[in-house]
Coordinates of C-alpha atoms and ligand atoms in Angstrom, one line a residue:
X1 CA -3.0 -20.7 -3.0
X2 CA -2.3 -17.1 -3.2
X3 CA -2.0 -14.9 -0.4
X4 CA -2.0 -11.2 -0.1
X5 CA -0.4 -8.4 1.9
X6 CA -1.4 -4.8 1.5
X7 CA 1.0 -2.1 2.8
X8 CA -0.3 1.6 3.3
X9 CA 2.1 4.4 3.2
X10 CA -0.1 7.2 3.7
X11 CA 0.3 10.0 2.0
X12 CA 3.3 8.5 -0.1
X13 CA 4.2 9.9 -3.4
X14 CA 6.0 9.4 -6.3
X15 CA 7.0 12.8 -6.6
X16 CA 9.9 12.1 -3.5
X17 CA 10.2 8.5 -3.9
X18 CA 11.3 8.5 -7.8
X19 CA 14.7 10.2 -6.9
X20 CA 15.4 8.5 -3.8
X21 CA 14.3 5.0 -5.7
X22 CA 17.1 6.4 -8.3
X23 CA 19.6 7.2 -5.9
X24 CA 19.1 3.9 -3.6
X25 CA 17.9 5.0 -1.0
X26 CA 14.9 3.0 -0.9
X27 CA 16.0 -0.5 -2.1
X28 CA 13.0 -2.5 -1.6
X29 CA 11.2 0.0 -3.7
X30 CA 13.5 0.3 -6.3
X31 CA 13.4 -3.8 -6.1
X32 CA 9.4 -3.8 -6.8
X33 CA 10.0 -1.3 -9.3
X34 CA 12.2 -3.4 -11.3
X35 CA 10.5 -6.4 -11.1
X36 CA 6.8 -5.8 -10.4
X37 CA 4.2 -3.0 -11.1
X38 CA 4.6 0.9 -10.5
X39 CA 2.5 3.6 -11.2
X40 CA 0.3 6.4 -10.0
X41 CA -3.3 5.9 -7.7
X42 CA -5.9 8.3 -8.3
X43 CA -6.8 9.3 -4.8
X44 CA -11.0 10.2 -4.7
X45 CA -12.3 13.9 -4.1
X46 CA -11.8 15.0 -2.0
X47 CA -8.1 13.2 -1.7
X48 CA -7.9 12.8 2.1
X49 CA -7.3 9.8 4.3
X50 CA -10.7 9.4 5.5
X51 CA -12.8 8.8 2.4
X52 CA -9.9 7.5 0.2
X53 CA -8.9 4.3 2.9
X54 CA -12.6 3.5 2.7
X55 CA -12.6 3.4 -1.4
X56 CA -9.1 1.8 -0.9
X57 CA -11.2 -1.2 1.2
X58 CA -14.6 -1.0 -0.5
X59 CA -13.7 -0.5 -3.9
X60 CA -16.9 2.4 -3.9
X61 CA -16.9 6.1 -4.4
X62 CA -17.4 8.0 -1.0
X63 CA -21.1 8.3 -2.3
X64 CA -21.8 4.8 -1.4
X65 CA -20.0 4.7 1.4
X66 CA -20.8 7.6 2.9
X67 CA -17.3 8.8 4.6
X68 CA -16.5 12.1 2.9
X69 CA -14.9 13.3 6.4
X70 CA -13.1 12.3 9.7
X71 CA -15.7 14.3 11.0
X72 CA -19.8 13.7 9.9
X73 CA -21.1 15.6 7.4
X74 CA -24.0 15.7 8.7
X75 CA -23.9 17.9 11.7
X76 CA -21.6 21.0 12.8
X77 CA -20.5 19.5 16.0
X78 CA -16.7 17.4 15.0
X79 CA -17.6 14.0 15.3
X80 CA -15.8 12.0 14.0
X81 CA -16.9 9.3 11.6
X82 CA -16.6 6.1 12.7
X83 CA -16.9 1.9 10.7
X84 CA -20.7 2.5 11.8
X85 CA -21.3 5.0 9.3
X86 CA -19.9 3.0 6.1
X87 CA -22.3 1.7 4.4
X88 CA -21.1 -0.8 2.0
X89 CA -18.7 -4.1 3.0
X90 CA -15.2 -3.9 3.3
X91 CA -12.7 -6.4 2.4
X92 CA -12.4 -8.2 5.3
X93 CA -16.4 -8.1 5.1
X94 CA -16.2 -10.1 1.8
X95 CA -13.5 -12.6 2.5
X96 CA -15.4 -13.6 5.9
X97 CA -18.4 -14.4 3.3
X98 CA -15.8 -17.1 1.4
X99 CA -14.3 -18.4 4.2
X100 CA -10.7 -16.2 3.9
X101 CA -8.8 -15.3 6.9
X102 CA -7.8 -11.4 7.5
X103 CA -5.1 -9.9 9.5
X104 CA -6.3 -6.2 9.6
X105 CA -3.5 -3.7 11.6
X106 CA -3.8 0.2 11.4
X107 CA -6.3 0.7 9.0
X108 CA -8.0 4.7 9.5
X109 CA -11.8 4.4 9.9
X110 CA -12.1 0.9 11.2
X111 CA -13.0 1.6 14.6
X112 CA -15.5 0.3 16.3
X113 CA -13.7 -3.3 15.0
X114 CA -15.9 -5.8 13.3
X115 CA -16.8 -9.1 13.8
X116 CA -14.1 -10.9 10.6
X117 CA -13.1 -14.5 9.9
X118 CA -9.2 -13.2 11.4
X119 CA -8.2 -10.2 13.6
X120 CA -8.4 -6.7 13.6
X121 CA -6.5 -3.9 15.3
X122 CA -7.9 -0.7 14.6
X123 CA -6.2 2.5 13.2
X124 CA -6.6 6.1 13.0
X125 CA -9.9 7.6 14.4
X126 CA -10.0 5.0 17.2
X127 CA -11.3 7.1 20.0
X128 CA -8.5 6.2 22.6
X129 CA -6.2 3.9 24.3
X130 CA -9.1 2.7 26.5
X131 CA -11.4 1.9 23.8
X132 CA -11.7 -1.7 22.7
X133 CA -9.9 -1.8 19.4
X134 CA -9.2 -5.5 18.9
X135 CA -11.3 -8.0 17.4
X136 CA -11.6 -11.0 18.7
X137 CA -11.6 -8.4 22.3
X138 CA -9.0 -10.7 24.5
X139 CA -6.0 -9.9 21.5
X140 CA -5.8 -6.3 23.4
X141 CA -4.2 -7.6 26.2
X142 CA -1.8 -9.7 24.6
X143 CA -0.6 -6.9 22.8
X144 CA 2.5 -6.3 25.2
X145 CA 6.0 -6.2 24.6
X146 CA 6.4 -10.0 25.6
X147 CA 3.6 -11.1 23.7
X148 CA 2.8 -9.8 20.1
X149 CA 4.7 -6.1 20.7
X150 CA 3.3 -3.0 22.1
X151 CA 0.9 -1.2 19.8
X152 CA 0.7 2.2 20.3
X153 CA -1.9 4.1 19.9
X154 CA -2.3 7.4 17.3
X155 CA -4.6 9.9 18.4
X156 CA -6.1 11.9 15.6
X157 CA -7.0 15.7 16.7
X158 CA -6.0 15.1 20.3
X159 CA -2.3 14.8 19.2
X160 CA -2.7 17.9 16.9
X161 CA -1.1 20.4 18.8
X162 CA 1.6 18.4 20.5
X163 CA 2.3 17.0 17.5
X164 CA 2.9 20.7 15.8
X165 CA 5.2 22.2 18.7
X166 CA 7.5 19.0 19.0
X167 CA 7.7 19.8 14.8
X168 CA 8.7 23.3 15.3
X169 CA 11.0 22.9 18.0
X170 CA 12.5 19.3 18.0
X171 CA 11.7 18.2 14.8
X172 CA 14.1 15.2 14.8
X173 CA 12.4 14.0 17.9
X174 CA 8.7 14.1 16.0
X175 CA 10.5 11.9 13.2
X176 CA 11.6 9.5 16.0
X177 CA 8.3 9.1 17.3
X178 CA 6.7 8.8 13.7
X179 CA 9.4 5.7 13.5
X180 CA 8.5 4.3 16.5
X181 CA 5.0 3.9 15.2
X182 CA 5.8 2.7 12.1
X183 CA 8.2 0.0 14.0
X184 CA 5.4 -0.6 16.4
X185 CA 3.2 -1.6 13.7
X186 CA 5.0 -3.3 11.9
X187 CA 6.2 -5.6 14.4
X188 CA 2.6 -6.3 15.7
X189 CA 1.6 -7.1 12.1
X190 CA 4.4 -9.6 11.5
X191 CA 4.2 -11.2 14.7
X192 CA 0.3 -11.8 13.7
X193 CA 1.2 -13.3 10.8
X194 CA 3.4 -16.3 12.3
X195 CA 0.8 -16.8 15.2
X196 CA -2.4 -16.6 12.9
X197 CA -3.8 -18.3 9.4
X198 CA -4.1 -15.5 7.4
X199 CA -5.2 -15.3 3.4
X200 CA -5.2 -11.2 3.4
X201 CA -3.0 -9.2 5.6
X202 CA -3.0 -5.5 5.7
X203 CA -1.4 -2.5 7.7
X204 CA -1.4 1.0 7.6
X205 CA 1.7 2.8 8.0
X206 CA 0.7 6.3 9.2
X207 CA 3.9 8.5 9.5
X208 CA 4.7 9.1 5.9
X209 CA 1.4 11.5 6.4
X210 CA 2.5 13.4 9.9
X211 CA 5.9 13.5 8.7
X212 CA 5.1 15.4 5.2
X213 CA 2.8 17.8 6.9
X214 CA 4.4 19.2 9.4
X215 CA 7.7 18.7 8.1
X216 CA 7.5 19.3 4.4
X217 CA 10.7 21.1 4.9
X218 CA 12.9 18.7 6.4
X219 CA 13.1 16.2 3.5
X220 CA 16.2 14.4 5.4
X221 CA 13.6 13.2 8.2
X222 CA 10.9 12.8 5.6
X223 CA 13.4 10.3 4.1
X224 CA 13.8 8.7 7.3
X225 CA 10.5 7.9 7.7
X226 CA 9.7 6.0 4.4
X227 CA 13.2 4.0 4.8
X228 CA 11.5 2.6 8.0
X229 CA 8.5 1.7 6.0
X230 CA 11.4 0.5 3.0
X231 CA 12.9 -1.6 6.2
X232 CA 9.5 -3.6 7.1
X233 CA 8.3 -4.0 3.3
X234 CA 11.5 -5.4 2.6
X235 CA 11.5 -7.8 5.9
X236 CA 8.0 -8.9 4.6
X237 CA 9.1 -9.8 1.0
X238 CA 11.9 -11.8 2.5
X239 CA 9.4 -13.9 4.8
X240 CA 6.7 -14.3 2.2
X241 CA 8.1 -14.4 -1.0
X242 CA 5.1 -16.4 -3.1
X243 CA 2.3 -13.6 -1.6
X244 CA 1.1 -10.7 -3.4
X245 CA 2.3 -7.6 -2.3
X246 CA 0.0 -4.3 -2.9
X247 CA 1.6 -1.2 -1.7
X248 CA -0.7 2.1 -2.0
X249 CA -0.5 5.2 -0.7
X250 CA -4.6 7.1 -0.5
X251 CA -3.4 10.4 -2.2
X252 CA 0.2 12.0 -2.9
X253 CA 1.8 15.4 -1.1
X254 CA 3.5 18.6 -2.4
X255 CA 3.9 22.1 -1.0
X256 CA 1.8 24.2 -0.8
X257 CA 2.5 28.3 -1.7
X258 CA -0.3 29.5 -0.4
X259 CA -3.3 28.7 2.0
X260 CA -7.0 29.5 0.8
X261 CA -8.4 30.3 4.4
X262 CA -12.6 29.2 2.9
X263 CA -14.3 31.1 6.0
X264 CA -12.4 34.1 5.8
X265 CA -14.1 34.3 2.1
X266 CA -17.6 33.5 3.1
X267 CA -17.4 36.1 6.0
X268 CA -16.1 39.0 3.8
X269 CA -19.2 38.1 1.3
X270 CA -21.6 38.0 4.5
X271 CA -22.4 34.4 4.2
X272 CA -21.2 33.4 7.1
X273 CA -21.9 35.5 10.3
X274 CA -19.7 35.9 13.6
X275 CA -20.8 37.0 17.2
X276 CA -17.4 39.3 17.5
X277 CA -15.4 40.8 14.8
X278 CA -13.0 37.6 13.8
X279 CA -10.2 40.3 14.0
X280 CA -10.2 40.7 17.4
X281 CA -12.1 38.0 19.0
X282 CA -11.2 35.7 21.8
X283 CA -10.5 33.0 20.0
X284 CA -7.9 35.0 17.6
X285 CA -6.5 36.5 20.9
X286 CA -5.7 33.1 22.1
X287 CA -4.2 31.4 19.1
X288 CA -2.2 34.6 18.3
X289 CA -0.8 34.6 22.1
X290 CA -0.2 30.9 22.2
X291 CA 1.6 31.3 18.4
X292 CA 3.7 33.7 20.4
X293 CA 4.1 31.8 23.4
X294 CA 4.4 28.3 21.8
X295 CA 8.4 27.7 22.6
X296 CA 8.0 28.4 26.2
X297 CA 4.8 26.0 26.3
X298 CA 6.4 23.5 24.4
X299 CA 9.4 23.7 26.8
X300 CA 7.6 23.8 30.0
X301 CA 3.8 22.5 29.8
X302 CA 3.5 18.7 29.2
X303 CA 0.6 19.0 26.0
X304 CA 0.6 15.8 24.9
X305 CA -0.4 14.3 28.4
X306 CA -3.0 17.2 29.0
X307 CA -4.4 16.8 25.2
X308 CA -4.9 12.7 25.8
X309 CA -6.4 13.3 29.3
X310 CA -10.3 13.0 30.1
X311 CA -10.7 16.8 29.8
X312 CA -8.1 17.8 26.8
X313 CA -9.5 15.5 24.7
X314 CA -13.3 16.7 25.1
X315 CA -12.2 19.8 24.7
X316 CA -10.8 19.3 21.3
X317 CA -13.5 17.3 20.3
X318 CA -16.6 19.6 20.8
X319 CA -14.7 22.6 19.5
X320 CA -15.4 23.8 16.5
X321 CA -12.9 25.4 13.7
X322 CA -14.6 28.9 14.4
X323 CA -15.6 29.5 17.9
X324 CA -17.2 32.7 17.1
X325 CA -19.3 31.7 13.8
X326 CA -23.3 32.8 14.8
X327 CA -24.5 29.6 13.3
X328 CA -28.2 31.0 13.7
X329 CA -27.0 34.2 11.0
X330 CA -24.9 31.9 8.8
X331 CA -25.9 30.9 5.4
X332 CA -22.8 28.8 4.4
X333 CA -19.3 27.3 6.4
X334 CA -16.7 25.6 5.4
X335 CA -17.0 22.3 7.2
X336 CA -13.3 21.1 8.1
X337 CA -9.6 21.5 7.2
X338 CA -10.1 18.2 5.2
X339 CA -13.5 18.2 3.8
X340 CA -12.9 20.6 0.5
X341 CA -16.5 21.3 1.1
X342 CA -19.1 23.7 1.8
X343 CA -22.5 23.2 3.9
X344 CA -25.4 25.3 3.3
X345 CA -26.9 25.4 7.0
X346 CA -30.3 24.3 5.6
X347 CA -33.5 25.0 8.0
X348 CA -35.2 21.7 6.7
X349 CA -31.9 19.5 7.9
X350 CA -30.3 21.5 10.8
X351 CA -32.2 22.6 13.7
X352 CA -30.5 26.0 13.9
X353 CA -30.5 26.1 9.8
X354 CA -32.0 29.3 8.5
X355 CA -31.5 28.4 4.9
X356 CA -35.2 27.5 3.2
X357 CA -35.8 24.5 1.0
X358 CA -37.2 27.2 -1.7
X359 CA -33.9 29.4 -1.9
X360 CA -31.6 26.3 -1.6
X361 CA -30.5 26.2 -5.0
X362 CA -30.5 29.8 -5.3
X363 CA -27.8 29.9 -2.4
X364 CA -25.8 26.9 -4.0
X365 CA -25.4 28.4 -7.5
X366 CA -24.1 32.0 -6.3
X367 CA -21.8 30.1 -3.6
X368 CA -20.6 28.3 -6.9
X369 CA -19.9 31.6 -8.8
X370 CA -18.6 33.1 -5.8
X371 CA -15.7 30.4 -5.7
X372 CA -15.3 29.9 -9.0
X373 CA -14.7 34.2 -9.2
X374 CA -12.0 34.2 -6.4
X375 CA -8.8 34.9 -7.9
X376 CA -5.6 35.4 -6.2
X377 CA -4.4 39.1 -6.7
X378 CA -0.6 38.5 -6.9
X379 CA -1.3 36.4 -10.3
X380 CA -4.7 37.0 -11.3
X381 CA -5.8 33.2 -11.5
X382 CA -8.5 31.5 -10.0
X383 CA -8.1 29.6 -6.8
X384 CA -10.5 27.1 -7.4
X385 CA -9.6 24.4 -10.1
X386 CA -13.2 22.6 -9.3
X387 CA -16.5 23.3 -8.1
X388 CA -19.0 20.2 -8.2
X389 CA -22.7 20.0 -6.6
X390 CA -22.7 16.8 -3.8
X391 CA -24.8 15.4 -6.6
X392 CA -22.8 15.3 -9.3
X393 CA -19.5 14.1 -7.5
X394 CA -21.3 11.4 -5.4
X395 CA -24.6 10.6 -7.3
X396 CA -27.7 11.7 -6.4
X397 CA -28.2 8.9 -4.3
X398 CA -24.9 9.9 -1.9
X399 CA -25.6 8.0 1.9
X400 CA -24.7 9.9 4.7
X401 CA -25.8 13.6 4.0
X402 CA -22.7 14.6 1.8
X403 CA -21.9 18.4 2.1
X404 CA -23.4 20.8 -0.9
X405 CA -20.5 21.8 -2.3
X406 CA -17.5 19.9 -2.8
X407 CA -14.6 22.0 -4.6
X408 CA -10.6 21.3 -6.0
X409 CA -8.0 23.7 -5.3
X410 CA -5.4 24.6 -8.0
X411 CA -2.0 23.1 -7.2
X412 CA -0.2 25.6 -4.8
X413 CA -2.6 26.2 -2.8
X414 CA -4.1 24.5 0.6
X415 CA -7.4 24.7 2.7
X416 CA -7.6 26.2 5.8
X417 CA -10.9 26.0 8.2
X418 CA -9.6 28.4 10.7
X419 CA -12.0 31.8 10.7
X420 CA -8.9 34.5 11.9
X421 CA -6.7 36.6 10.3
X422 CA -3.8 35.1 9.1
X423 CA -0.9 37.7 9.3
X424 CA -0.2 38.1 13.5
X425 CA -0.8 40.2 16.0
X426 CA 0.0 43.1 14.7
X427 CA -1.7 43.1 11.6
X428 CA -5.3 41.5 13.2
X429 CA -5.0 44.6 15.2
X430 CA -4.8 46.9 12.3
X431 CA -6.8 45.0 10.0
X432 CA -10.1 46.5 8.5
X433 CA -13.4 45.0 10.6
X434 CA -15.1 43.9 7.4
X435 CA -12.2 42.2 5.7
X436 CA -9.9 39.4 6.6
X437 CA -7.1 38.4 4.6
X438 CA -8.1 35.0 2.4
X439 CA -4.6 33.3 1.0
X440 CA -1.5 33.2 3.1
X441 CA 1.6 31.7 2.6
X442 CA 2.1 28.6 5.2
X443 CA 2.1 29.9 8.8
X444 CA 1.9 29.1 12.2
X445 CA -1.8 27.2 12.1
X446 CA -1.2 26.0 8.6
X447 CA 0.5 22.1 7.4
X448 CA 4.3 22.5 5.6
X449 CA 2.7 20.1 3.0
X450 CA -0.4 19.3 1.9
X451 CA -2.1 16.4 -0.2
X452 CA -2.3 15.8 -3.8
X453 CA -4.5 13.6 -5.7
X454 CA -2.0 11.0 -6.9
X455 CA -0.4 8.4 -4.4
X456 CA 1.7 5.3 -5.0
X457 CA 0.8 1.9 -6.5
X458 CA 3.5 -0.9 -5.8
X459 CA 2.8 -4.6 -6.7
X460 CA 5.0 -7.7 -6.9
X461 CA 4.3 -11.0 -6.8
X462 CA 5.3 -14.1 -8.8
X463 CA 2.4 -14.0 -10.8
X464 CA 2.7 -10.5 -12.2
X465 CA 4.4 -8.8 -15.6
X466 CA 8.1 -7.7 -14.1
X467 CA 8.6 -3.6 -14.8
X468 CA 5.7 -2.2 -15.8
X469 CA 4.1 1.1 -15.2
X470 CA 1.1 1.2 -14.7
X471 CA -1.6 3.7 -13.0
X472 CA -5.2 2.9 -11.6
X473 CA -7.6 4.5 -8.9
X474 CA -7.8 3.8 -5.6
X475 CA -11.0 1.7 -6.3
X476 CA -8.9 -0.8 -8.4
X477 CA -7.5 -2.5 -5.2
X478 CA -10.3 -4.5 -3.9
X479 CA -12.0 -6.1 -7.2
X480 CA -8.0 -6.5 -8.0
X481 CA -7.6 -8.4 -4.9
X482 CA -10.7 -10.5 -5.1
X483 CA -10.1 -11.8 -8.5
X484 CA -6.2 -12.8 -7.0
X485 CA -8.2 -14.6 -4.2
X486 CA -10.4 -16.3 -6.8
X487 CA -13.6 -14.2 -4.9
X488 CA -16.5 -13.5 -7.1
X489 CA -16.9 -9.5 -7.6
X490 CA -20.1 -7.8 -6.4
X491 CA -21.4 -5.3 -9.2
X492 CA -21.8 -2.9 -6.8
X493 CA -18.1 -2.1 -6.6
X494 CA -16.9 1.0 -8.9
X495 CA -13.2 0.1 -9.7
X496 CA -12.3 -2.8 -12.1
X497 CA -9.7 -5.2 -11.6
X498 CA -5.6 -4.7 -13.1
X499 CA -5.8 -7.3 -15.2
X500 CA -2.7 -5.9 -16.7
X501 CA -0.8 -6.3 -14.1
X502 CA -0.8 -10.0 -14.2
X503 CA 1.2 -12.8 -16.2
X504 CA -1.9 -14.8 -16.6
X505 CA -4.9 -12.2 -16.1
X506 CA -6.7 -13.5 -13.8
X507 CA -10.7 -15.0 -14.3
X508 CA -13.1 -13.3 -13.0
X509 CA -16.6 -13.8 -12.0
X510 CA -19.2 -11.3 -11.0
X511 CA -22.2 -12.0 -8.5
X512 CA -25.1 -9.9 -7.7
X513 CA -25.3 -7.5 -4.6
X514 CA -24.6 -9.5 -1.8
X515 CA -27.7 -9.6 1.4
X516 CA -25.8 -7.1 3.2
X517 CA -24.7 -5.0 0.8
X518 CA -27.4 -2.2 1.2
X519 CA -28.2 -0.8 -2.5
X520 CA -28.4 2.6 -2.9
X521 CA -32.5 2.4 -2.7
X522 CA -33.5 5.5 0.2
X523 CA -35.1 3.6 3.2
X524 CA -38.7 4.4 1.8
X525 CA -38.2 2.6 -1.4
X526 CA -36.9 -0.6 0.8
X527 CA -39.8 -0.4 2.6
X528 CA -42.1 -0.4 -0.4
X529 CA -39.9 -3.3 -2.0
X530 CA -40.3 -5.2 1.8
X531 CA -44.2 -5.0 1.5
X532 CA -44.4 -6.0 -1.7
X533 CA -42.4 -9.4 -1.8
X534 CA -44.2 -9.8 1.6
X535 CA -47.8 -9.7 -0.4
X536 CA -45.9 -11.7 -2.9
X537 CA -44.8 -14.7 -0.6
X538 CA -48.9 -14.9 0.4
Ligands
LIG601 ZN1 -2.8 14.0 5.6

């Protein structure tokens, strides 16, 4: 009876892990890669955690399952999304419907938990350390050091700026804490393992991510971090030899040269509209003075326990990325640092839009010609390697309000939500009112590294072809993992299954949507379809 064990390595890629594979540094790696499957996974668009995780445990595009975001799409507040707003099954979802046993640990997005045939610990976007993030509810409190092992907690946004002075100014310690996370969940998972049945196990490790961001630089702690990930994977493989192992990352990482700051355009073209010149505005005067001030604060002022309190943690989460963007002037805004996506602030949807239905498409297409035109002056090239309407990335029947325009960067260069001049003090003081600078290289408010579209894909297993390359999408995973478990495949997946990978490919069987699967029909069309098999039945 096979079993299997995904590992996450967020943000892993191939592009630091072949030469540390090479030079042994990372054995269990290098020991999958000899005997199992390696390759590339094509991460979705836009390649960040929150939509890719959810295609990585859905096996759909981010059109049918709505997450596109940590934050909604749907309205300018930052709320973040949540397992509520997904709107097809996960994994765990379809193994409860055949009777198979999950062990679910760190996963981004699953919060609220669900009710699963196994247990569930939830991962990034879990609101906070009082929220109830086990399923079955009563596993919370046994997670203690003399139980299953402490779990600690990751706060997304809240942690943010803590997490960015203890990288500028004790770096090693950041890496330290990244490993104590990764130890921490790793622990919890294995000790879940001996104490429950389990068909499917899966865990997130997060750090890999933090780590690359904010320390692109520092490829010594980087290293560090995915030899602690090397360390667990390899303690797994030891204790459960016959299962099969699935290691993915949901996009890669590089560096980028330069930072595309989106609202900075869209205000010099007068699309989007501030109440104070951006140049000099409060909200520039504060994050210049705290970029000046940062050492002292991170030396004195205790942010991490002020961010995770009551009050620091609603104040991060109803501010938004320009404080001083007039939404009732504004055509157009760039919606967050990970959404690669524009929203047209539509009168029809919003209730401070002032875009109308008639001139929609109007705005769209010159908002596309207006990225695809940008060019940065030091090469005269194009920023933007991509534009694409919501429609034809996610289908026209995309759930969950995707945002109008959803566009790829050329390699080299990064997003940036933030509506300020880049440059300093001095420079925002001198700079012209109408203009503000639109590519910087990294700087104080901007990641070390940023995301690239291809992660990892590790397998092994005694079932599978030893040494082979091989690369898929991140939609391959789950209709991969069904046929291993001998599940039947719902046709409303995207991905197909690597039948390559596998000694004997394995058989597979196909069933219709399942009863909870919602199909992509709008709610009006369901409620036509209702009526009718009701007058049907009479
Ligand atoms: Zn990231």
């Amino acid at each position: 009876m096979t079993r299997v064990i995904i590992i996450g390595l967020d943000g892993g890629t191939l592009d630091l892990m072949d030469p540390w594979m090479d030079q042994g540094k990372l054995p269990s790696f290098s020991r999958i890669k000899e005997q199992g499957i390696y390759g590339r996974l094509r991460s979705t668009t836009p390649y960040y955690s929150a939509p890719a995780w959810v295609s990585i445990t859905t096996g759909c595009q981010p059109g049918k399952h709505g997450i596109y975001d940590f934050f909604r799409t749907d309205t300018y507040k930052k709320n973040l999304v949540s397992s509520k707003h997904r709107k097809v099954p996960a994994l765990w979802n379809m193994l409860t419907w055949y009777n198979k046993r999950s062990i679910i640990v760190n996963v981004p997005g699953t919060f609220p938990p669900e009710k699963i045939d196994g247990v569930m610990i939830t991962g990034l976007l879990t609101p906070s350390p009082e929220s109830n993030y086990t399923y079955p509810p009563d596993l919370k409190k046994d997670l203690t050091s003399d139980r299953l092992g402490t779990y600690l907690l990751e706060q997304v946004a809240v942690d943010d700026i803590p997490k960015g002075l203890t990288a500028r100014y004790a770096p090693q310690k950041l890496a330290a804490q990244i490993n104590e996370l990764t130890s921490s969940h790793a622990t919890v998972t294995m000790n879940l393992m001996k104490e429950y049945d389990w068909d499917l196990t899966m865990v997130v490790f997060r750090g890999t991510d933090d780590v690359q961001h904010l320390l692109w630089n520092r490829k010594d702690l980087i290293l560090s971090c995915y030899q602690k990930a090397d360390e667990y994977i390899g303690k797994m493989i030891d204790e459960y030899p016959d299962a099969l192992f699935i290691i993915v990352s949901d996009h890669g990482f590089g560096k980028p040269k330069k930072y595309f700051y989106v609202n900075n355009a869209l205000y010099n073209a007068g699309y989007l509209k501030t109440t104070s010149n951006p140049s000099t505005s409060i909200n520039t005067l504060i994050s210049i003075i705290f970029d000046k001030l940062s050492r002292i604060i991170f030396h004195v002022v205790p942010m991490q326990k002020i961010m995770r309190s009551e009050l620091g943690r609603t104040f991060i989460l109803s501010s938004n990325s320009g404080g001083n963007i007039d939404i009732s002037q504004t055509l157009a805004m760039y919606h967050s640092v990970c959404s690669r996506g524009i929203r047209i602030n539509l009168k029809e949807k919003y209730s401070y839009g002032i875009v109308e239905t008639k001139d929609y498409e109007n705005i769209r297409n010159q908002l596309i010609d207006f990225l695809k035109q940008l060019t940065d002056p030091e090469k005269g090239e194009p920023i933007v390697e991509q534009v694409y309407t919501a429609e034809e990335i996610y289908g026209k029947d995309a759930v969950n309000d995707p945002l109008d325009i959803i566009f790829d960067l050329k390699e080299g260069y990064g997003a940036q939500e933030l509506l300020q001049p880049p440059e300093g003090l001095k420079a925002a003081l001198k700079s012209k009112k109408d203009k503000l600078t639109i590519l910087s290289p990294p700087g104080f408010y901007d990641w070390m590294g940023d995301h690239k579209p291809h992660g990892i894909l590790f397998m092994y297993g005694p079932d599978l072809i030893t040494h082979r390359t091989l690369d898929a999408s991140v939609l391959d995973i789950v209709p991969t993992i069904l046929a291993a478990l001998d599940i039947p495949i719902s046709k409303n997946l995207d991905g197909q299954v690597l039948s390559d990978a596998f000694q004997k490919p394995p058989v597979v069987s196909y069933k219709d949507i399942h009863a909870s699967e919602p199909s992509l029909l709008s709610s009006s069309e369901l409620q036509a379809i209702k009526k009718l098999r009701k007058k049907t039945i009479k």
